[in-house]
Amino acid sequence: MANNTKIFKLQGKVQHYTWGGTDFIPALLHLPNNDKKPFAEYWMGAHDNVPSEVVLPDGSLQPLNAFVKQDAAGILGKAVNERFGRLPYLFKVLDVKDMLSIQVHPTKQAAVSAFDAENRKGTPLNAPNRNYKDDNHKPELMLALSDFWLLHGFKAPQALVTILMQTPELQFLVPVFDGKNYHALYEMVMTMDQHEVDEHLQPLLDRIVPLYEKGFLNRSQEDFWAARAAKTFCEPNKLDRGIFSIYLFNLVNLKPGEAIFQDAGIPHAYLEGQNMELMANSDNVLRGGLTNKYIDVPELMHHTKFEPVIPDILKGTDGPVIGETVFPTPAADFELHRLTLKAGSPVTLTAATAEILFVYEGAVSASDGNNEISLGSGETLLATAGASFELTPSQHTVMFNATVPH
Ligand SMILES: [Zn+2]
């Protein structure tokens, strides 16, 4: 009886932010895009602003947030409902064509008090100068689907000094850093008057933008991204101070299948590529440049961890199911699993909470004894807490599974 089923097809929603690419997500989801609109993100989750739609057994649709609320303990499971009271994660596919802003996310504790303070001040939730959209932290895990480039945390001291010395226009920052003082260095570039920013960055850009335009720079060079940023964001006499940060942070290249975790306080920015992203269900972002959006420097400084970061590139560990790779992180809000399934070799899974399974490649049939659902590439399954279901792939299939640690 389909009425007792615990598995459902789920329909996510596309976000057409201007930085998105025009081809990757339409091809993945089998959607036409004849007018070449940017398809930046595909959201799978219960976020109140952009809930996915559950396809009910009678074919009707129900927003996932409303679906969860009607029986939160049953759908999320008792433990997750008691701890979070909502679907704790948000699952996305991203196609980054133009780089995103440099950002830092607050800790849970900081988000609770700052959200409350902004409410008491009466700053409307949708105000452009509002920092805190909710009371949650936003740790993020991303897994590369393509060659992926990002900025992630401050460089180690020696690497930082080396790049500053190699870049004549930035050598003035070496004594400020003094081999260790990340706070002084970042404070200087983030609080410098705009005319000083222009005085330092204009000669740099005058030197590197022509090299970029002639194709003499490559993606493993900070100069490449600084020149690209200048061409994307900068107005004359108002150069984006985020360009300094391109040199201060680790420039990281992930190969397909590699992942990286970004906890509270780690400054980061996505530069280019496609990924799966799994994060706590929050929209709290403090920005530090490469953007025309609102930047609150004191708030950004307050939440940034001023310490070197050695990027920890995660390849995952084998899970209990054949073909399963688990990407554990310190976050209790989510855990990403990848399933690589062989044609005709079924696997059985039990959902630890409301789990979302995205078919990246291949085709699979899902059955819980009450209901059978066929899924092709770009399609998504929702399994509610306790669902025991079998996945039977008809060909080589790769799926990404959002769940909680269990
Ligand atoms: Zn982020």
Tab-separated table of C-alpha atoms and ligand atoms in Angstrom:
chain	number	residue	atom	x	y	z
A	1	MET	CA	0.000	0.000	0.000
A	2	ALA	CA	1.560	3.224	-1.187
A	3	ASN	CA	-0.170	5.086	1.673
A	4	ASN	CA	2.176	3.563	4.264
A	5	THR	CA	5.274	4.326	2.280
A	6	LYS	CA	8.286	6.032	3.789
A	7	ILE	CA	9.943	6.853	0.459
A	8	PHE	CA	8.952	9.631	-1.917
A	9	LYS	CA	10.225	11.380	-4.962
A	10	LEU	CA	11.405	14.917	-4.114
A	11	GLN	CA	11.602	17.944	-6.405
A	12	GLY	CA	14.223	20.568	-5.549
A	13	LYS	CA	14.316	24.187	-6.668
A	14	VAL	CA	16.749	26.051	-8.915
A	15	GLN	CA	18.242	29.409	-7.843
A	16	HIS	CA	19.158	31.635	-10.769
A	17	TYR	CA	21.849	33.781	-9.110
A	18	THR	CA	23.875	35.744	-11.650
A	19	TRP	CA	27.181	33.993	-10.803
A	20	GLY	CA	25.874	30.623	-11.983
A	21	GLY	CA	26.757	28.783	-15.161
A	22	THR	CA	24.242	28.195	-17.922
A	23	ASP	CA	24.857	24.538	-18.847
A	24	PHE	CA	25.829	22.228	-15.978
A	25	ILE	CA	22.647	22.203	-13.868
A	26	PRO	CA	20.245	22.184	-16.862
A	27	ALA	CA	22.126	19.166	-18.281
A	28	LEU	CA	22.146	17.404	-14.885
A	29	LEU	CA	18.406	17.968	-14.337
A	30	HIS	CA	17.439	17.497	-18.003
A	31	LEU	CA	15.939	20.979	-18.204
A	32	PRO	CA	15.970	23.182	-21.306
A	33	ASN	CA	17.806	26.502	-21.039
A	34	ASN	CA	17.402	28.005	-24.476
A	35	ASP	CA	17.624	31.598	-23.237
A	36	LYS	CA	20.901	30.830	-21.370
A	37	LYS	CA	19.743	31.872	-17.908
A	38	PRO	CA	22.281	31.329	-15.099
A	39	PHE	CA	21.477	28.166	-13.093
A	40	ALA	CA	23.584	28.741	-9.942
A	41	GLU	CA	22.183	26.356	-7.328
A	42	TYR	CA	19.772	23.460	-6.994
A	43	TRP	CA	18.337	23.286	-3.452
A	44	MET	CA	17.132	20.095	-1.796
A	45	GLY	CA	15.766	20.771	1.665
A	46	ALA	CA	13.083	22.248	3.886
A	47	HIS	CA	14.301	25.868	4.063
A	48	ASP	CA	11.181	28.005	4.652
A	49	ASN	CA	11.997	30.363	1.763
A	50	VAL	CA	12.739	27.659	-0.799
A	51	PRO	CA	11.242	24.318	0.286
A	52	SER	CA	11.563	21.315	-1.995
A	53	GLU	CA	8.303	19.585	-2.968
A	54	VAL	CA	7.422	16.051	-1.864
A	55	VAL	CA	5.565	14.031	-4.515
A	56	LEU	CA	2.833	12.264	-2.509
A	57	PRO	CA	1.571	8.796	-3.555
A	58	ASP	CA	-1.524	10.375	-5.190
A	59	GLY	CA	0.767	12.525	-7.356
A	60	SER	CA	0.072	15.806	-5.538
A	61	LEU	CA	2.905	17.986	-4.223
A	62	GLN	CA	3.546	19.178	-0.662
A	63	PRO	CA	6.342	21.558	0.427
A	64	LEU	CA	8.922	19.623	2.478
A	65	ASN	CA	8.800	22.055	5.433
A	66	ALA	CA	5.005	21.523	5.784
A	67	PHE	CA	5.430	17.778	5.205
A	68	VAL	CA	7.955	17.588	8.088
A	69	LYS	CA	5.813	19.718	10.442
A	70	GLN	CA	2.773	17.426	10.206
A	71	ASP	CA	4.741	14.633	11.978
A	72	ALA	CA	8.182	15.965	12.880
A	73	ALA	CA	9.070	13.150	15.311
A	74	GLY	CA	8.054	10.477	12.812
A	75	ILE	CA	9.653	12.030	9.749
A	76	LEU	CA	12.896	13.308	11.334
A	77	GLY	CA	13.138	10.587	13.970
A	78	LYS	CA	12.867	11.265	17.693
A	79	ALA	CA	16.524	12.167	18.339
A	80	VAL	CA	16.878	14.622	15.430
A	81	ASN	CA	13.506	16.199	16.201
A	82	GLU	CA	14.424	16.704	19.847
A	83	ARG	CA	17.816	18.148	19.019
A	84	PHE	CA	16.968	20.306	15.978
A	85	GLY	CA	13.158	20.483	15.688
A	86	ARG	CA	13.497	20.712	11.895
A	87	LEU	CA	15.390	19.153	9.008
A	88	PRO	CA	18.894	20.090	10.205
A	89	TYR	CA	20.615	20.325	6.827
A	90	LEU	CA	20.335	21.879	3.386
A	91	PHE	CA	21.681	19.986	0.369
A	92	LYS	CA	22.707	21.735	-2.869
A	93	VAL	CA	24.314	21.357	-6.256
A	94	LEU	CA	26.360	24.447	-7.212
A	95	ASP	CA	27.744	25.605	-10.556
A	96	VAL	CA	30.166	28.476	-9.874
A	97	LYS	CA	31.054	30.363	-13.061
A	98	ASP	CA	31.921	33.721	-11.455
A	99	MET	CA	33.626	33.710	-8.053
A	100	LEU	CA	31.542	34.165	-4.891
A	101	SER	CA	32.146	36.612	-2.046
A	102	ILE	CA	34.746	35.935	0.641
A	103	GLN	CA	32.803	34.891	3.691
A	104	VAL	CA	32.880	33.683	7.268
A	105	HIS	CA	30.072	31.964	9.171
A	106	PRO	CA	29.449	32.447	12.908
A	107	THR	CA	29.433	29.772	15.593
A	108	LYS	CA	26.059	28.512	16.845
A	109	GLN	CA	26.449	30.371	20.132
A	110	ALA	CA	27.391	33.642	18.389
A	111	ALA	CA	24.513	33.307	15.912
A	112	VAL	CA	21.946	32.844	18.693
A	113	SER	CA	22.970	36.014	20.538
A	114	ALA	CA	23.587	38.150	17.426
A	115	PHE	CA	20.258	37.146	15.830
A	116	ASP	CA	18.513	38.100	19.059
A	117	ALA	CA	20.385	41.440	19.244
A	118	GLU	CA	19.397	42.378	15.677
A	119	ASN	CA	15.781	41.460	16.460
A	120	ARG	CA	15.817	43.668	19.556
A	121	LYS	CA	17.299	46.540	17.534
A	122	GLY	CA	14.362	46.120	15.150
A	123	THR	CA	16.442	45.570	11.979
A	124	PRO	CA	14.019	43.974	9.492
A	125	LEU	CA	14.958	40.410	8.458
A	126	ASN	CA	15.221	41.407	4.803
A	127	ALA	CA	17.167	44.668	5.384
A	128	PRO	CA	20.350	44.867	3.267
A	129	ASN	CA	22.405	45.651	6.392
A	130	ARG	CA	21.005	42.697	8.334
A	131	ASN	CA	23.801	40.176	9.144
A	132	TYR	CA	21.819	37.387	10.843
A	133	LYS	CA	18.912	35.798	9.005
A	134	ASP	CA	18.443	33.048	11.615
A	135	ASP	CA	19.848	31.765	14.912
A	136	ASN	CA	21.919	28.967	13.450
A	137	HIS	CA	25.551	28.247	12.592
A	138	LYS	CA	26.427	27.212	9.041
A	139	PRO	CA	29.234	24.677	8.846
A	140	GLU	CA	29.582	23.503	5.252
A	141	LEU	CA	30.969	20.446	3.514
A	142	MET	CA	31.548	20.559	-0.224
A	143	LEU	CA	32.469	17.744	-2.571
A	144	ALA	CA	33.899	18.597	-5.991
A	145	LEU	CA	32.056	17.285	-9.054
A	146	SER	CA	34.622	18.893	-11.380
A	147	ASP	CA	38.047	20.478	-11.034
A	148	PHE	CA	37.121	22.974	-8.280
A	149	TRP	CA	38.959	26.098	-7.070
A	150	LEU	CA	38.409	27.884	-3.774
A	151	LEU	CA	40.016	30.082	-1.127
A	152	HIS	CA	40.111	28.404	2.289
A	153	GLY	CA	41.610	29.842	5.506
A	154	PHE	CA	44.797	31.855	6.038
A	155	LYS	CA	48.015	30.537	4.491
A	156	ALA	CA	50.699	29.146	6.809
A	157	PRO	CA	53.247	31.830	7.846
A	158	GLN	CA	56.041	30.850	5.442
A	159	ALA	CA	53.727	30.556	2.417
A	160	LEU	CA	52.135	33.889	3.279
A	161	VAL	CA	55.462	35.707	3.554
A	162	THR	CA	56.635	34.093	0.301
A	163	ILE	CA	53.637	35.255	-1.763
A	164	LEU	CA	53.815	38.771	-0.289
A	165	MET	CA	57.538	38.981	-1.109
A	166	GLN	CA	56.945	37.670	-4.650
A	167	THR	CA	54.293	40.314	-5.296
A	168	PRO	CA	56.089	43.695	-5.245
A	169	GLU	CA	52.877	45.705	-4.762
A	170	LEU	CA	52.060	43.733	-1.573
A	171	GLN	CA	55.507	43.765	0.065
A	172	PHE	CA	54.354	46.623	2.324
A	173	LEU	CA	52.264	44.011	4.200
A	174	VAL	CA	55.273	41.873	5.248
A	175	PRO	CA	56.204	43.993	8.313
A	176	VAL	CA	52.524	44.255	9.302
A	177	PHE	CA	52.235	40.468	9.356
A	178	ASP	CA	55.627	40.168	11.078
A	179	GLY	CA	55.624	36.402	10.538
A	180	LYS	CA	52.594	35.726	12.716
A	181	ASN	CA	50.122	38.562	13.163
A	182	TYR	CA	47.103	37.492	11.093
A	183	HIS	CA	44.811	39.851	12.983
A	184	ALA	CA	46.903	42.964	12.302
A	185	LEU	CA	47.341	42.013	8.661
A	186	TYR	CA	43.661	41.376	7.993
A	187	GLU	CA	42.545	44.392	9.994
A	188	MET	CA	44.859	46.577	7.926
A	189	VAL	CA	43.509	45.456	4.552
A	190	MET	CA	39.891	45.468	5.716
A	191	THR	CA	39.934	48.921	7.352
A	192	MET	CA	42.298	50.814	5.014
A	193	ASP	CA	40.746	53.897	3.362
A	194	GLN	CA	39.434	53.238	-0.128
A	195	HIS	CA	41.954	55.623	-1.700
A	196	GLU	CA	44.786	53.608	-0.106
A	197	VAL	CA	43.244	50.367	-1.362
A	198	ASP	CA	43.265	51.878	-4.853
A	199	GLU	CA	46.854	53.149	-4.443
A	200	HIS	CA	48.108	49.657	-3.580
A	201	LEU	CA	45.959	47.558	-5.891
A	202	GLN	CA	45.977	49.714	-9.035
A	203	PRO	CA	49.696	49.121	-9.810
A	204	LEU	CA	49.213	45.405	-9.135
A	205	LEU	CA	46.251	45.222	-11.505
A	206	ASP	CA	48.022	47.359	-14.127
A	207	ARG	CA	50.734	44.687	-14.131
A	208	ILE	CA	48.671	41.465	-13.962
A	209	VAL	CA	45.448	42.192	-15.877
A	210	PRO	CA	47.301	42.394	-19.241
A	211	LEU	CA	49.013	39.063	-18.412
A	212	TYR	CA	45.598	37.552	-17.619
A	213	GLU	CA	44.083	38.878	-20.822
A	214	LYS	CA	46.936	37.433	-22.891
A	215	GLY	CA	46.451	34.015	-21.232
A	216	PHE	CA	49.859	34.074	-19.504
A	217	LEU	CA	48.442	33.273	-16.020
A	218	ASN	CA	47.006	29.982	-14.811
A	219	ARG	CA	44.566	28.967	-12.112
A	220	SER	CA	47.259	27.879	-9.651
A	221	GLN	CA	48.473	31.502	-9.422
A	222	GLU	CA	46.881	34.055	-7.081
A	223	ASP	CA	47.452	36.681	-9.809
A	224	PHE	CA	45.026	34.819	-12.111
A	225	TRP	CA	42.139	35.130	-9.629
A	226	ALA	CA	43.059	38.691	-8.605
A	227	ALA	CA	42.953	39.774	-12.259
A	228	ARG	CA	39.706	37.914	-12.826
A	229	ALA	CA	38.203	39.518	-9.688
A	230	ALA	CA	39.246	42.958	-10.922
A	231	LYS	CA	37.467	42.364	-14.199
A	232	THR	CA	34.350	41.022	-12.411
A	233	PHE	CA	33.829	43.393	-9.462
A	234	CYS	CA	35.870	46.546	-9.671
A	235	GLU	CA	34.686	50.011	-10.522
A	236	PRO	CA	37.318	52.682	-11.303
A	237	ASN	CA	38.688	54.236	-8.074
A	238	LYS	CA	36.801	51.694	-5.990
A	239	LEU	CA	38.863	48.529	-6.207
A	240	ASP	CA	37.538	45.581	-4.208
A	241	ARG	CA	39.687	45.061	-1.070
A	242	GLY	CA	38.801	41.355	-1.274
A	243	ILE	CA	41.619	41.144	-3.848
A	244	PHE	CA	44.166	41.335	-0.986
A	245	SER	CA	42.570	38.224	0.538
A	246	ILE	CA	43.193	36.180	-2.603
A	247	TYR	CA	46.896	36.378	-1.642
A	248	LEU	CA	46.362	35.843	2.113
A	249	PHE	CA	44.215	32.689	1.921
A	250	ASN	CA	45.079	29.182	0.748
A	251	LEU	CA	44.297	28.706	-2.941
A	252	VAL	CA	42.912	25.156	-3.048
A	253	ASN	CA	42.232	22.911	-6.049
A	254	LEU	CA	39.966	19.912	-5.472
A	255	LYS	CA	39.748	17.076	-7.980
A	256	PRO	CA	36.374	15.394	-8.617
A	257	GLY	CA	35.367	13.310	-5.581
A	258	GLU	CA	37.498	15.280	-3.105
A	259	ALA	CA	35.788	17.214	-0.319
A	260	ILE	CA	36.597	19.967	2.176
A	261	PHE	CA	34.888	21.091	5.398
A	262	GLN	CA	34.488	24.734	6.394
A	263	ASP	CA	33.714	25.284	10.051
A	264	ALA	CA	32.737	28.512	11.807
A	265	GLY	CA	35.394	31.218	11.576
A	266	ILE	CA	37.261	29.889	8.522
A	267	PRO	CA	37.257	32.549	5.770
A	268	HIS	CA	36.525	31.046	2.369
A	269	ALA	CA	35.335	31.792	-1.165
A	270	TYR	CA	34.356	29.593	-4.070
A	271	LEU	CA	36.172	30.607	-7.235
A	272	GLU	CA	35.124	28.191	-9.975
A	273	GLY	CA	33.656	24.748	-10.586
A	274	GLN	CA	30.784	22.449	-9.717
A	275	ASN	CA	30.116	20.797	-6.360
A	276	MET	CA	27.658	19.133	-4.023
A	277	GLU	CA	27.290	21.192	-0.870
A	278	LEU	CA	25.827	20.014	2.420
A	279	MET	CA	25.395	22.515	5.238
A	280	ALA	CA	23.466	23.315	8.377
A	281	ASN	CA	20.121	24.895	7.539
A	282	SER	CA	21.136	28.559	7.863
A	283	ASP	CA	21.717	31.675	5.820
A	284	ASN	CA	24.150	33.488	8.144
A	285	VAL	CA	26.982	34.940	6.052
A	286	LEU	CA	29.481	37.685	7.004
A	287	ARG	CA	31.187	39.007	3.886
A	288	GLY	CA	34.741	40.236	3.386
A	289	GLY	CA	34.913	41.322	-0.250
A	290	LEU	CA	34.647	40.141	-3.872
A	291	THR	CA	31.071	41.355	-3.731
A	292	ASN	CA	28.867	44.388	-4.118
A	293	LYS	CA	26.809	43.200	-1.136
A	294	TYR	CA	26.871	44.550	2.423
A	295	ILE	CA	30.164	44.189	4.373
A	296	ASP	CA	30.224	44.706	8.158
A	297	VAL	CA	33.967	44.773	8.950
A	298	PRO	CA	33.806	44.780	12.795
A	299	GLU	CA	31.345	41.858	12.725
A	300	LEU	CA	33.520	39.999	10.193
A	301	MET	CA	36.662	40.555	12.316
A	302	HIS	CA	34.813	39.395	15.420
A	303	HIS	CA	33.924	36.010	13.890
A	304	THR	CA	37.108	35.269	11.921
A	305	LYS	CA	39.654	32.850	13.357
A	306	PHE	CA	43.077	34.507	12.982
A	307	GLU	CA	45.166	31.402	12.599
A	308	PRO	CA	46.835	29.498	9.752
A	309	VAL	CA	44.843	26.680	8.175
A	310	ILE	CA	46.348	23.622	6.514
A	311	PRO	CA	43.595	22.579	4.067
A	312	ASP	CA	42.367	19.094	4.972
A	313	ILE	CA	41.271	17.471	1.719
A	314	LEU	CA	38.831	14.675	2.489
A	315	LYS	CA	38.582	11.546	0.360
A	316	GLY	CA	36.039	9.826	2.614
A	317	THR	CA	36.074	6.453	4.342
A	318	ASP	CA	34.262	3.212	3.493
A	319	GLY	CA	30.765	2.976	4.951
A	320	PRO	CA	28.921	-0.192	6.027
A	321	VAL	CA	27.062	-0.528	2.705
A	322	ILE	CA	28.959	-1.892	-0.323
A	323	GLY	CA	30.034	1.045	-2.501
A	324	GLU	CA	29.330	3.586	0.246
A	325	THR	CA	31.822	6.362	1.085
A	326	VAL	CA	31.223	8.481	4.193
A	327	PHE	CA	32.564	12.034	4.671
A	328	PRO	CA	32.439	12.592	8.456
A	329	THR	CA	32.868	16.101	9.888
A	330	PRO	CA	32.571	17.598	13.394
A	331	ALA	CA	29.068	18.919	12.522
A	332	ALA	CA	26.143	17.054	14.110
A	333	ASP	CA	23.726	18.667	11.623
A	334	PHE	CA	24.651	16.585	8.597
A	335	GLU	CA	26.751	13.851	7.051
A	336	LEU	CA	27.408	13.250	3.363
A	337	HIS	CA	27.534	9.736	1.923
A	338	ARG	CA	28.342	8.758	-1.648
A	339	LEU	CA	26.960	5.523	-3.095
A	340	THR	CA	28.723	3.995	-6.089
A	341	LEU	CA	26.491	1.114	-7.176
A	342	LYS	CA	27.070	-1.655	-9.712
A	343	ALA	CA	24.368	-2.561	-12.222
A	344	GLY	CA	22.112	-5.286	-10.853
A	345	SER	CA	23.676	-5.309	-7.344
A	346	PRO	CA	21.020	-4.015	-4.961
A	347	VAL	CA	21.827	-2.469	-1.567
A	348	THR	CA	19.555	-2.001	1.446
A	349	LEU	CA	19.617	1.235	3.455
A	350	THR	CA	17.886	2.388	6.629
A	351	ALA	CA	17.229	6.112	6.943
A	352	ALA	CA	18.667	7.644	10.143
A	353	THR	CA	16.482	10.750	9.754
A	354	ALA	CA	14.689	12.273	6.781
A	355	GLU	CA	17.402	11.523	4.208
A	356	ILE	CA	17.738	13.047	0.750
A	357	LEU	CA	19.358	10.942	-2.000
A	358	PHE	CA	20.349	12.612	-5.263
A	359	VAL	CA	21.073	10.489	-8.351
A	360	TYR	CA	24.114	12.097	-9.949
A	361	GLU	CA	24.745	9.434	-12.575
A	362	GLY	CA	22.890	6.317	-13.701
A	363	ALA	CA	19.431	4.998	-12.829
A	364	VAL	CA	18.004	3.173	-9.860
A	365	SER	CA	14.758	1.730	-8.575
A	366	ALA	CA	13.916	2.326	-4.890
A	367	SER	CA	11.487	0.117	-2.983
A	368	ASP	CA	10.356	-0.040	0.655
A	369	GLY	CA	7.869	-2.857	0.131
A	370	ASN	CA	4.970	-0.400	-0.050
A	371	ASN	CA	6.098	1.778	-2.894
A	372	GLU	CA	8.500	1.545	-5.818
A	373	ILE	CA	10.081	4.651	-7.345
A	374	SER	CA	12.243	4.800	-10.466
A	375	LEU	CA	14.891	7.504	-10.462
A	376	GLY	CA	17.121	8.665	-13.298
A	377	SER	CA	20.068	11.025	-13.157
A	378	GLY	CA	19.144	14.417	-11.680
A	379	GLU	CA	16.247	12.939	-9.673
A	380	THR	CA	15.920	12.876	-5.903
A	381	LEU	CA	14.518	10.507	-3.298
A	382	LEU	CA	13.275	11.380	0.196
A	383	ALA	CA	13.330	8.574	2.780
A	384	THR	CA	11.805	9.354	6.176
A	385	ALA	CA	13.332	8.233	9.505
A	386	GLY	CA	13.395	4.475	9.943
A	387	ALA	CA	12.580	3.737	6.285
A	388	SER	CA	14.226	0.491	5.223
A	389	PHE	CA	14.524	0.452	1.471
A	390	GLU	CA	16.316	-1.302	-1.331
A	391	LEU	CA	18.087	0.461	-4.191
A	392	THR	CA	18.435	-1.585	-7.378
A	393	PRO	CA	20.630	0.078	-9.994
A	394	SER	CA	19.967	-0.813	-13.639
A	395	GLN	CA	23.381	0.564	-14.623
A	396	HIS	CA	26.505	1.992	-12.968
A	397	THR	CA	25.012	4.588	-10.589
A	398	VAL	CA	26.427	7.320	-8.366
A	399	MET	CA	24.196	8.842	-5.693
A	400	PHE	CA	24.834	11.416	-2.970
A	401	ASN	CA	23.025	10.896	0.294
A	402	ALA	CA	22.398	13.647	2.879
A	403	THR	CA	21.847	12.323	6.372
A	404	VAL	CA	23.051	12.907	9.954
A	405	PRO	CA	25.965	11.096	11.678
A	406	HIS	CA	24.797	7.687	12.857
B	1	ZN	ZN	30.223	29.636	3.109
